[in-house]
Amino acid sequence: MATLSLSDVNKRYDNGAHAVRGVDMEIADGEFIVFVGPSGCGKSTLLRMVAGLEAITEGEIAIDGRRINDVSPSECDVAMVFQNYALYPHMTVYRNMAYGLSNRKVPKTEIESIVRQAAATLRIEEFLDRKPHQLSGGQRQRVAMGRAIVRNPKVFLFDEPLSNLDAKLRVQMRIEIKRLQRSIGVTSIYVTHDQIEAMTLADRLAVISDGRIEQMGTPIELYETPATTFVASFIGSPAMNFLPARVADDGGSITLDEGPVLPIPAGALAAHAGRALTLGVRPEHLGEEGDDDPVASLEVELIEQLGADTLIYGRLAEGGEDLTVRLQGVRTLSPGDTLPIRAPWRHLHLFDAESGARISLG
Amino acid sequence: MKRVQYEHSIVPYLFIAPQIIIIAVFFIWPAGQAMHQSFLLEDAFGLSSQFVWFRNYEDMVWSEPWLQSAIFTVMFSALVTFLSLALALLLAVRANEVLRGARSYKTMLMWAYAVAPPVAGLMGNLMFNPLIGDLYKGLNWAGWDFNHNIDAFDATFVIVLISVWKQVSVNFIFFLSGLQAIPNSVMEAATLDCRSAEKRFWTITFPLLAPTTFFLLVINITYAFFETFGIIDTTTQGAPGGATNTLVYKVYADGFLGADLGGSSAQSVILMIMVLTLTVFQFRFIERRVHY
C-alpha cells in the first residue's frame, strides 16, 4: 500500500533524445493508473524509471514520500510484469515465484505457503513443477503475475503485459488483472497502447504523447472532455471525426470549410467570432435519432456490420469530407445510399485549429 | 497408385565422395595403420618388423616417462581449460557491460582468435628468450629466478600462459554471444528480484550460459589435449627432461624423433581411447545438468 509521486521527471539519453519531459503526477494509495499512448511516446520509459531500471535525468520519484531516485531497484519494493513475461527459463514455476522471496531471506516454510496461496489465486497450482517453456502464453502471463504478487510489493508495474496474447485471452486476462488488483488493492501503473485496455482498467489514465502528459483523468472525463485533438483521437473507438471549420463572423453559427453550416445556440461562441476551429464529433453521436434536424447527408461508401453496431464510412455530400458514423443495431444500407447526419450541439467538441487545444465554452 | 521409384544412380554417391574420401584418407586409414603398427616391433633400421601382440602396450603403461606424461597431460589440460574458460567468462561479462567504445574493446579481445597455435608459440618463444625476451627479463627483474629451460615449473608456466592466451579469445566470442542471447528483460526481472549482482550472476546468468559452457568445455579439453602440440613444439619441445611432454607430443617425439613406431602407435591408440571415454563421460554426466 503506497502513494507515489512524480515531480518534474525528465529523461534525456546520451544521444540527446528527450524521452520524458517534465512529468508531474500524484498517485493515491490503491489507485490503478494507466499510461496510454502511441509507441515511442515515452510511456514505457517512464514506467521503467519508476521501477528503477532507467536512471532519472531530472526530477524526483517518491514512494510513500521516500525519494527512490538512487535506491537500487530491488530495494524500492516495486514488482513488474514484463511484456514478454521475462520468466527465468531454467527454473520451475515454483522457483520462479520463490526466487525473489528467498533472496530476501524469507523463511522456507513461509515462502512455501505464500507461493501456494498465490498459485491458488491465479489457478496455476498444477504447473508449479513445470518449466516456463512447457506453459502456454496465458499460463506464463499468470506465472509472471504470481512472481510479482508473492513479493507483496508497494507498487505493481505492468509493461504491456497482454500484448503477446491472442484477442480472446487478452480480454479474459484483462478482467482477471482488474479483479486481482481490486482484491489486493495495491497501487498499480499499467502501460499499454491499447485504448480499450486503458479505458477498462484505469481508475485514472494518463495520455502520453512525445514524452509529455497530454491529459490525465478518469476514462469518462477523457472521453467527454478531451483536452486536445490528440487525446480526442486516441480515446474512443472508432476514432473521433475531425472537420476543419470556422466560427461565423457574427458568432451565430459554425461553417465547415467545405460544406454545411451548423447552427449553434445563441451567444455560445460570441467571444470566438471568426476563429478557425477543428470540429470534433464521435461516430456514435452522429446518427442519433432525436429532435435535432439533419445538418448534412452522408454518401455511404463502406459498411461494417458488427451485430450490436453498424459502422458506416462515407463522405459528406456537401464538401466531401470523410466521416465515420456508428449506429446501434443492424442497419440495412448499401454503398451509394444517403444517410442523414445529425450533430447535436452537446456532442460537438471544438478545438483550436492551430494548437489543437480544447475551446471550452462558458 | 504407382509407387514413386527413383532410378538408382551413382550421382548422389559422387556428391558425398569428396567428404568420404577425405575422412578415409586422413582419418580412417591412418587410424587403422596406427592400430596395426601398435602390435609390431621394428628393428633399429626399420627394415623388418615382428608381430608382438600387446608388448608395446605393456612396455608403455609401466614406463615411468609415459606415466609422468599422462599425469602432466591431465593436469595441464585441467589448468588450461579452467583458466581459459574462467578468464574468458570474466572478460565477456565485463565487455557485455561496456557501453562506450564497446566495439573496439571487443575487437581487441577477439583478434587473437586468428593466431595459429605455432605462431602463438613462436611469439611466446621470443618473449621468453633469455637474451632478448621482455617477459623473461621482466620476471627475473621482479625477483623470480625464472628459467624455463632448466626448471619444470617455469616451463609449464610458459606453455600454460601461451595456451590460455591463445584460447581465451575463442571462448570470449562464444561467451559474449551467449550473454547477448539472454533476454534483457530476464536480467531486469532479476534486478528487481535480487539485490546482489554476484548472486544474480550465479543464479541466473551462469545457468543460462550452461549450454555455451558445456560446448566450450568439450572444445577446450580437446584443444588442451591436441592443439597445444604446436605451442609445445615451438617453445619447450618437452624440455626440461620431458617435464612438458603432453601425451600427443610424446607420441610425436617417440615415433618420429625416437623412431619407435610401434610404441608410439600404441600410445596414440591409448590416447584415442582416453579422449573417447572423456567425451562420452561429458555427454553422459555433465550434459544432463545443462538446461537448453
XYZ file of C-alpha atoms in Angstrom:
654
model
C 0.000 0.000 0.000
C 1.618 3.199 -1.034
C 1.305 6.569 -2.635
C 3.533 7.515 -5.495
C 4.561 10.965 -6.566
C 6.452 12.122 -9.612
C 7.657 15.696 -9.799
C 9.141 17.274 -12.902
C 10.568 13.947 -14.057
C 12.770 14.124 -17.142
C 14.707 11.564 -19.135
C 17.404 12.534 -21.588
C 19.558 9.958 -23.322
C 23.218 10.453 -24.170
C 22.344 10.851 -27.838
C 20.226 13.887 -26.960
C 16.819 12.217 -27.218
C 14.422 13.730 -24.691
C 12.140 10.785 -23.922
C 10.246 12.074 -20.902
C 9.552 15.793 -20.473
C 8.634 17.252 -17.123
C 6.076 14.747 -15.853
C 4.191 15.630 -12.643
C 1.810 13.139 -11.110
C 0.322 12.172 -7.754
C -0.976 8.635 -7.422
C -3.167 7.760 -4.464
C -2.926 4.579 -2.411
C -4.502 1.628 -4.227
C -5.156 3.557 -7.397
C -4.919 1.866 -10.813
C -3.218 4.247 -13.223
C -2.824 3.522 -16.934
C -0.271 5.214 -19.178
C -1.537 5.123 -22.727
C -0.024 6.499 -25.906
C 1.381 5.505 -29.282
C 4.602 3.522 -29.434
C 7.695 5.594 -28.803
C 5.829 8.206 -26.752
C 7.915 7.569 -23.620
C 5.300 5.690 -21.559
C 7.462 2.590 -21.085
C 10.495 4.721 -20.273
C 8.505 6.487 -17.566
C 7.384 3.151 -16.112
C 10.946 1.830 -16.160
C 12.086 4.945 -14.321
C 9.595 4.182 -11.551
C 10.940 0.607 -11.479
C 14.482 1.922 -11.141
C 15.584 0.279 -14.378
C 16.269 3.635 -16.048
C 18.188 6.460 -14.418
C 16.233 9.647 -13.738
C 17.917 12.577 -15.500
C 15.997 15.288 -13.649
C 13.218 15.457 -11.116
C 12.148 13.154 -8.333
C 10.130 9.991 -7.873
C 8.969 9.140 -4.369
C 7.124 6.156 -2.940
C 5.330 6.980 0.338
C 7.315 10.202 0.426
C 10.658 8.395 0.218
C 12.824 9.525 -2.676
C 13.807 6.473 -4.764
C 15.979 8.092 -7.445
C 19.145 6.474 -6.138
C 17.710 3.407 -4.434
C 18.554 0.085 -6.067
C 15.606 -1.468 -7.930
C 15.348 -4.464 -5.609
C 15.002 -2.206 -2.595
C 12.296 0.208 -3.675
C 9.749 -2.546 -3.308
C 8.161 -2.499 -6.732
C 7.228 -5.558 -8.763
C 6.989 -5.578 -12.516
C 5.238 -7.732 -15.109
C 7.044 -7.630 -18.437
C 5.639 -7.766 -21.957
C 7.484 -10.998 -22.820
C 6.912 -12.395 -19.295
C 10.695 -12.497 -18.559
C 10.423 -15.730 -16.598
C 13.644 -17.485 -15.640
C 13.707 -20.308 -18.215
C 15.877 -22.657 -16.153
C 13.691 -22.565 -13.056
C 10.379 -24.275 -12.355
C 7.280 -22.163 -11.881
C 7.638 -22.611 -8.129
C 11.235 -21.435 -8.098
C 10.400 -18.547 -10.420
C 7.913 -17.315 -7.851
C 10.076 -18.123 -4.829
C 13.293 -16.586 -6.188
C 12.641 -13.006 -5.052
C 11.487 -14.142 -1.628
C 14.439 -16.408 -0.937
C 16.771 -13.561 -1.886
C 15.032 -11.538 0.816
C 15.782 -14.240 3.373
C 12.140 -15.154 3.927
C 11.972 -18.492 5.799
C 11.392 -21.537 3.609
C 8.076 -22.607 5.159
C 6.711 -19.115 4.778
C 7.777 -18.970 1.107
C 6.010 -22.272 0.545
C 2.699 -21.030 1.918
C 2.904 -17.651 0.128
C 3.684 -19.259 -3.235
C 0.945 -21.892 -2.856
C -1.589 -19.249 -1.967
C -0.653 -17.049 -4.937
C -0.732 -20.081 -7.218
C -4.231 -20.880 -5.989
C -5.408 -17.319 -6.630
C -4.037 -17.446 -10.166
C -5.112 -21.061 -10.772
C -1.619 -22.284 -11.656
C -1.183 -24.813 -8.836
C -0.845 -27.779 -11.166
C 2.005 -26.114 -13.064
C 4.280 -25.425 -10.093
C 6.745 -28.147 -11.083
C 6.866 -27.237 -14.755
C 9.385 -25.100 -16.569
C 8.171 -21.959 -18.373
C 8.690 -23.457 -21.842
C 6.081 -26.107 -21.036
C 3.379 -23.475 -20.485
C 1.084 -21.589 -22.847
C 1.226 -17.814 -23.216
C -1.664 -17.209 -20.839
C -0.197 -19.526 -18.207
C 3.198 -17.825 -18.463
C 1.485 -14.488 -18.007
C -0.154 -15.807 -14.843
C 3.196 -17.017 -13.524
C 4.683 -13.601 -14.228
C 1.892 -12.015 -12.215
C 2.339 -14.606 -9.495
C 6.016 -13.746 -9.270
C 5.012 -10.130 -8.783
C 2.267 -10.641 -6.171
C 4.179 -13.034 -3.887
C 6.564 -10.226 -3.068
C 3.679 -8.153 -1.690
C 5.139 -5.003 -3.251
C 4.185 -1.412 -2.589
C 3.709 -0.727 -6.280
C 2.759 -3.014 -9.145
C 4.067 -2.150 -12.600
C 2.714 -3.675 -15.815
C 4.556 -3.106 -19.099
C 2.127 -4.036 -21.889
C 1.540 -7.425 -20.277
C -1.209 -8.566 -22.623
C 0.197 -7.602 -25.999
C 1.652 -11.074 -26.692
C -1.675 -12.834 -26.115
C -4.407 -13.568 -28.637
C -7.514 -11.396 -28.659
C -9.814 -13.669 -26.670
C -7.260 -14.421 -23.970
C -6.425 -10.742 -23.762
C -9.982 -9.850 -22.792
C -10.073 -12.642 -20.223
C -6.721 -11.688 -18.676
C -7.711 -8.033 -18.658
C -10.668 -8.854 -16.445
C -8.504 -11.036 -14.221
C -5.928 -8.304 -13.776
C -8.639 -5.859 -12.807
C -10.149 -8.314 -10.326
C -6.736 -9.154 -8.874
C -5.816 -5.515 -8.439
C -9.167 -4.804 -6.737
C -8.756 -7.717 -4.351
C -5.211 -6.965 -3.218
C -5.684 -3.208 -3.510
C -2.104 -2.420 -4.462
C -1.141 0.822 -6.184
C -0.563 -0.039 -9.841
C 0.724 1.502 -13.030
C -0.142 -0.167 -16.299
C 1.353 0.746 -19.672
C -0.477 -0.003 -22.894
C -1.039 1.337 -26.371
C -4.493 -0.253 -26.487
C -7.134 2.338 -25.645
C -9.757 -0.274 -24.769
C -7.431 -1.815 -22.162
C -6.711 1.683 -20.916
C -10.392 2.653 -20.624
C -11.496 -0.573 -18.962
C -8.678 -0.947 -16.419
C -7.933 2.555 -15.302
C -9.160 4.438 -12.295
C -7.377 7.322 -13.933
C -5.448 7.294 -17.150
C -2.672 9.466 -18.477
C -2.486 10.008 -22.222
C 1.160 10.484 -23.128
C 2.487 11.929 -26.341
C 6.054 12.858 -27.174
C 7.206 12.433 -23.562
C 4.531 14.733 -22.129
C 1.274 14.034 -20.357
C -1.394 15.383 -22.685
C -4.200 14.832 -20.205
C -4.844 12.870 -17.060
C -8.218 11.934 -15.658
C -10.870 9.265 -15.324
C -11.746 7.388 -18.520
C -15.100 9.171 -18.780
C -13.567 12.620 -18.234
C -11.180 11.933 -21.077
C -13.956 10.630 -23.266
C -16.316 13.513 -22.608
C -13.925 16.414 -22.398
C -10.696 15.622 -24.214
C -8.226 18.449 -23.699
C -6.593 18.214 -27.114
C -7.258 16.756 -30.550
C -4.580 14.132 -29.741
C -6.461 12.846 -26.699
C -9.750 13.069 -28.589
C -8.388 10.927 -31.407
C -6.738 8.431 -29.064
C -9.631 7.746 -26.707
C -12.734 6.169 -28.187
C -13.155 3.631 -30.945
C -13.688 4.187 -33.787
C -11.745 7.440 -33.535
C -13.418 10.838 -33.405
C -14.166 12.608 -36.700
C -12.360 15.903 -37.207
C -13.515 18.575 -39.619
C -11.886 21.951 -40.331
C -14.353 24.749 -39.612
C -14.699 28.416 -38.712
C -16.953 30.399 -36.427
C -19.046 32.787 -38.480
C -18.131 36.460 -38.096
C -21.366 37.145 -36.217
C -20.674 34.256 -33.838
C -24.037 32.730 -34.581
C -23.033 29.610 -36.458
C -20.150 27.323 -37.410
C -19.254 26.935 -41.046
C -17.432 23.878 -42.206
C -14.642 24.814 -44.616
C -16.357 22.851 -47.311
C -19.970 22.207 -46.765
C -22.775 22.773 -44.368
C -23.380 25.480 -41.833
C -24.150 24.326 -38.309
C -26.490 26.448 -36.230
C -25.412 26.971 -32.628
C -27.190 28.228 -29.540
C -27.263 31.976 -29.418
C -24.274 33.540 -27.689
C -22.317 30.352 -27.100
C -19.439 31.348 -29.324
C -19.779 35.109 -29.242
C -16.261 35.510 -27.872
C -14.784 33.407 -30.669
C -16.276 35.067 -33.730
C -14.186 34.444 -36.834
C -11.902 31.895 -35.167
C -10.547 28.897 -37.109
C -11.533 25.598 -35.477
C -11.197 21.883 -35.649
C -14.633 20.437 -35.086
C -14.673 17.044 -33.436
C -17.603 14.661 -33.233
C -17.612 10.997 -32.261
C -19.021 8.433 -34.703
C -21.542 7.234 -32.124
C -23.014 10.733 -31.751
C -23.586 11.459 -35.410
C -26.542 9.362 -36.224
C -28.620 9.726 -33.101
C -32.313 9.881 -33.637
C -33.645 12.935 -31.917
C -35.177 16.315 -32.180
C -32.258 17.843 -33.972
C -32.701 18.407 -37.652
C -30.324 16.740 -40.013
C -27.496 19.132 -40.892
C -25.894 17.199 -43.716
C -26.089 13.949 -45.587
C -23.534 11.186 -45.939
C -22.793 9.270 -49.104
C -22.250 5.723 -47.854
C -19.094 4.035 -49.159
C -18.483 1.086 -46.838
C -20.449 -0.668 -44.140
C -19.170 -2.865 -41.301
C -21.800 -4.936 -39.551
C -20.694 -5.742 -36.001
C -24.058 -7.115 -34.924
C -24.640 -4.845 -31.978
C -23.459 -1.862 -34.003
C -23.083 -0.845 -37.604
C -20.122 1.242 -38.714
C -20.680 3.365 -41.769
C -17.821 5.005 -43.652
C -18.585 7.645 -46.226
C -18.140 11.239 -47.259
C -20.272 14.309 -46.813
C -22.472 15.015 -49.806
C -21.651 18.680 -49.284
C -17.881 19.176 -49.402
C -16.656 15.605 -49.477
C -15.029 15.274 -46.016
C -14.522 11.659 -44.837
C -16.719 10.688 -41.916
C -17.388 7.613 -39.803
C -20.798 7.010 -38.261
C -21.735 4.381 -35.717
C -25.356 3.339 -35.444
C -26.819 0.932 -32.950
C -28.186 -2.395 -34.101
C -28.275 -3.900 -37.553
C -28.920 -1.466 -40.416
C -29.652 -2.347 -43.948
C -27.710 0.123 -46.003
C -25.652 -0.324 -49.104
C -22.873 1.680 -50.718
C -24.277 4.650 -52.605
C -27.152 5.222 -50.155
C -27.511 8.568 -48.489
C -27.734 8.853 -44.728
C -28.998 11.971 -42.932
C -26.454 13.255 -40.409
C -27.467 14.769 -37.122
C -24.890 16.509 -34.960
C -26.356 17.537 -31.608
C -24.682 20.619 -30.183
C -23.991 18.972 -26.811
C -21.845 16.336 -28.501
C -19.651 18.680 -30.510
C -16.035 19.220 -29.441
C -14.303 22.377 -30.523
C -10.521 22.658 -30.723
C -8.264 25.494 -31.764
C -7.206 24.856 -35.364
C -3.577 25.794 -34.650
C -2.755 24.343 -31.244
C -5.356 21.562 -31.085
C -6.319 22.697 -27.564
C -9.931 22.381 -26.458
C -12.032 25.520 -26.604
C -14.156 25.455 -23.501
C -17.449 27.184 -23.669
C -18.824 29.268 -20.882
C -1.297 -45.820 -57.421
C 2.150 -46.278 -58.683
C 4.835 -46.007 -56.090
C 7.409 -43.431 -56.883
C 10.640 -45.186 -57.581
C 13.773 -43.281 -58.325
C 16.233 -44.733 -60.713
C 19.325 -45.975 -58.974
C 22.024 -43.567 -59.837
C 25.610 -43.096 -58.754
C 25.237 -39.299 -58.741
C 24.402 -38.999 -55.007
C 27.413 -41.114 -54.148
C 29.570 -38.832 -56.238
C 28.295 -35.859 -54.261
C 29.346 -37.289 -50.919
C 32.520 -38.881 -52.298
C 34.889 -35.949 -51.560
C 33.894 -35.955 -47.878
C 34.098 -39.726 -47.597
C 37.481 -39.812 -49.341
C 38.899 -37.110 -47.092
C 37.722 -38.937 -43.957
C 39.035 -42.258 -45.253
C 42.426 -40.974 -46.330
C 43.151 -38.652 -43.433
C 41.389 -40.348 -40.578
C 40.299 -43.948 -41.009
C 43.319 -45.198 -42.890
C 45.924 -43.606 -40.545
C 43.941 -44.769 -37.519
C 43.914 -48.297 -38.889
C 47.625 -48.036 -39.619
C 48.295 -46.872 -36.073
C 46.357 -49.790 -34.630
C 48.196 -52.215 -36.838
C 51.562 -50.641 -36.046
C 50.903 -50.800 -32.332
C 51.197 -54.584 -32.485
C 54.517 -54.516 -34.348
C 58.088 -54.144 -33.217
C 60.598 -52.833 -35.729
C 64.325 -53.338 -35.810
C 66.615 -50.382 -35.297
C 66.933 -49.613 -39.001
C 63.264 -50.029 -39.865
C 63.964 -52.836 -42.315
C 61.868 -55.570 -40.733
C 59.078 -55.832 -38.211
C 57.709 -58.526 -35.991
C 54.222 -59.109 -34.584
C 54.441 -58.825 -30.804
C 50.801 -58.713 -29.634
C 50.396 -56.331 -26.647
C 54.029 -55.953 -25.707
C 54.164 -52.345 -26.861
C 51.203 -51.551 -24.595
C 52.746 -53.347 -21.617
C 56.047 -51.543 -22.084
C 54.316 -48.212 -22.358
C 51.938 -48.383 -19.407
C 54.658 -49.477 -16.985
C 57.226 -46.993 -18.203
C 57.936 -44.062 -15.909
C 58.079 -41.377 -18.696
C 54.676 -42.352 -20.063
C 53.014 -42.247 -16.646
C 54.659 -38.913 -15.956
C 53.453 -37.592 -19.290
C 49.915 -38.869 -18.653
C 49.769 -37.132 -15.269
C 51.228 -33.970 -16.758
C 48.698 -34.009 -19.593
C 45.736 -34.323 -17.247
C 46.961 -31.505 -15.015
C 47.971 -29.317 -17.939
C 44.598 -29.833 -19.653
C 42.647 -29.145 -16.498
C 44.640 -25.983 -15.875
C 44.406 -24.668 -19.445
C 40.695 -25.468 -19.712
C 39.782 -23.949 -16.375
C 41.903 -20.819 -16.769
C 40.878 -20.067 -20.335
C 37.180 -20.605 -19.567
C 37.254 -18.573 -16.376
C 39.223 -15.677 -17.855
C 37.093 -15.589 -20.991
C 33.885 -15.596 -18.941
C 35.134 -12.769 -16.777
C 36.159 -10.713 -19.822
C 32.890 -11.443 -21.634
C 30.755 -10.409 -18.660
C 32.754 -7.212 -18.302
C 32.737 -6.476 -22.056
C 28.988 -7.030 -22.143
C 28.561 -4.250 -19.596
C 30.692 -1.759 -21.505
C 28.597 0.769 -23.393
C 31.094 3.318 -24.676
C 33.654 2.074 -27.172
C 32.296 -1.448 -26.837
C 33.126 -2.388 -30.397
C 36.853 -1.652 -30.271
C 37.091 -3.219 -26.842
C 35.510 -6.422 -28.105
C 37.628 -6.471 -31.268
C 40.776 -6.189 -29.168
C 39.701 -9.215 -27.179
C 38.801 -11.230 -30.249
C 41.677 -10.756 -32.649
C 43.924 -13.418 -31.083
C 41.358 -15.907 -32.378
C 43.065 -15.693 -35.774
C 46.502 -16.630 -34.453
C 47.555 -20.234 -35.145
C 48.987 -22.174 -32.179
C 52.529 -22.448 -33.641
C 52.561 -18.694 -34.291
C 51.448 -18.068 -30.711
C 54.248 -20.428 -29.665
C 56.834 -18.518 -31.700
C 55.727 -15.210 -30.246
C 55.946 -16.707 -26.769
C 59.383 -18.051 -27.617
C 60.596 -14.556 -28.421
C 59.099 -13.068 -25.290
C 60.690 -15.738 -23.120
C 64.053 -15.712 -24.912
C 66.791 -15.414 -22.225
C 68.722 -12.850 -24.314
C 66.040 -10.598 -25.759
C 62.754 -11.685 -24.181
C 60.980 -8.923 -22.291
C 58.889 -11.313 -20.206
C 61.967 -13.374 -19.322
C 63.836 -10.261 -18.226
C 60.797 -8.803 -16.506
C 60.132 -11.895 -14.411
C 63.772 -12.124 -13.359
C 63.871 -8.409 -12.633
C 60.759 -8.803 -10.466
C 62.660 -11.263 -8.283
C 61.511 -14.602 -9.742
C 64.587 -16.725 -10.554
C 62.924 -17.663 -13.801
C 64.426 -20.062 -16.347
C 62.067 -22.266 -18.306
C 64.955 -24.121 -19.930
C 66.014 -25.780 -16.687
C 63.004 -25.514 -14.368
C 59.964 -27.757 -14.939
C 57.553 -25.399 -13.162
C 58.751 -22.396 -15.165
C 58.460 -24.343 -18.424
C 54.921 -25.396 -17.524
C 54.136 -21.772 -16.710
C 55.277 -20.714 -20.195
C 53.180 -23.211 -22.134
C 50.108 -22.745 -19.926
C 50.363 -18.980 -20.362
C 50.623 -19.189 -24.146
C 47.937 -21.862 -24.470
C 45.488 -19.921 -22.314
C 46.203 -16.635 -24.103
C 45.534 -18.280 -27.423
C 42.268 -19.904 -26.301
C 40.748 -17.066 -24.287
C 39.670 -15.164 -27.382
C 37.842 -18.183 -28.817
C 35.988 -18.720 -25.557
C 35.358 -14.987 -25.269
C 33.496 -14.894 -28.577
C 31.217 -17.759 -27.565
C 30.565 -16.439 -24.064
C 29.815 -12.968 -25.361
C 27.279 -14.242 -27.871
C 25.826 -16.483 -25.167
C 25.409 -13.481 -22.880
C 23.816 -11.430 -25.601
C 21.305 -14.203 -26.228
C 19.915 -13.806 -22.686
C 16.817 -11.594 -22.948
C 17.334 -8.189 -21.410
C 14.010 -8.350 -19.604
C 15.050 -11.544 -17.794
C 18.064 -9.718 -16.417
C 15.864 -6.781 -15.470
C 13.396 -9.036 -13.702
C 16.356 -10.473 -11.804
C 17.464 -6.949 -10.876
C 14.100 -6.425 -9.213
C 14.215 -9.820 -7.503
C 17.802 -9.935 -6.301
C 19.959 -7.165 -4.985
C 23.373 -8.773 -5.127
C 24.913 -8.665 -8.605
C 27.156 -11.577 -7.729
C 24.266 -13.748 -6.659
C 22.350 -12.773 -9.804
C 25.302 -13.943 -11.862
C 25.459 -17.360 -10.236
C 21.704 -17.968 -10.055
C 20.552 -16.513 -13.391
C 23.342 -15.667 -15.828
C 25.570 -18.669 -15.273
C 22.805 -21.316 -15.529
C 21.548 -19.650 -18.713
C 25.081 -19.837 -20.127
C 25.325 -23.557 -19.338
C 24.838 -24.795 -22.927
C 27.651 -22.497 -24.092
C 29.866 -23.510 -21.194
C 29.344 -27.195 -21.845
C 30.147 -26.832 -25.530
C 33.281 -24.854 -24.685
C 34.315 -27.403 -22.080
C 34.401 -30.147 -24.715
C 36.170 -27.894 -27.225
C 38.742 -26.697 -24.682
C 39.663 -30.133 -23.395
C 40.224 -31.258 -26.966
C 42.297 -28.153 -27.554
C 44.418 -28.721 -24.472
C 44.969 -32.374 -25.378
C 45.767 -31.997 -29.057
C 46.106 -28.499 -30.439
C 48.636 -27.314 -27.890
C 51.110 -29.514 -29.790
C 52.067 -26.552 -31.980
C 52.758 -24.392 -28.954
C 54.885 -27.012 -27.212
C 56.812 -27.821 -30.373
C 57.752 -24.187 -30.939
C 58.637 -23.442 -27.306
C 59.772 -26.099 -24.829
C 59.699 -29.196 -27.066
C 59.006 -31.243 -23.981
C 62.017 -29.917 -22.113
C 63.354 -29.819 -19.480
C 63.801 -33.555 -19.261
C 60.347 -34.451 -20.614
C 58.613 -32.334 -17.972
C 56.339 -30.641 -20.523
C 55.688 -33.710 -22.654
C 51.968 -33.968 -23.238
C 50.801 -37.357 -24.495
C 50.409 -36.049 -28.024
C 53.856 -34.523 -28.004
C 55.284 -37.763 -26.652
C 53.636 -39.731 -29.472
C 55.405 -37.448 -31.924
C 58.722 -37.433 -30.068
C 58.895 -41.216 -29.600
C 57.644 -42.072 -33.057
C 59.268 -39.519 -35.302
C 62.299 -38.457 -33.299
C 62.860 -41.711 -31.414
C 61.868 -43.939 -34.375
C 59.867 -46.249 -32.095
C 56.868 -46.514 -34.404
C 55.291 -49.452 -32.582
C 55.455 -47.862 -29.119
C 54.312 -44.524 -30.459
C 51.350 -46.139 -32.204
C 50.360 -47.924 -29.025
C 50.439 -44.581 -27.199
C 48.239 -42.941 -29.789
C 45.684 -45.752 -29.568
C 45.546 -45.364 -25.768
C 45.213 -41.609 -26.182
C 42.311 -42.093 -28.566
C 40.556 -44.350 -26.053
C 41.144 -41.827 -23.254
C 39.638 -38.940 -25.193
C 36.731 -41.080 -26.324
C 35.965 -42.078 -22.735
C 36.234 -38.492 -21.563
C 33.848 -37.242 -24.236
C 31.302 -39.953 -23.530
C 31.562 -39.129 -19.837
C 30.959 -35.433 -20.516
C 27.872 -36.053 -22.587
C 26.511 -38.633 -20.148
C 27.024 -36.883 -16.852
C 27.546 -33.198 -17.440
C 25.184 -32.515 -20.294
C 22.319 -33.874 -18.225
C 22.651 -30.915 -15.918
C 22.559 -28.437 -18.775
C 19.297 -26.628 -19.435
C 18.842 -25.782 -23.102
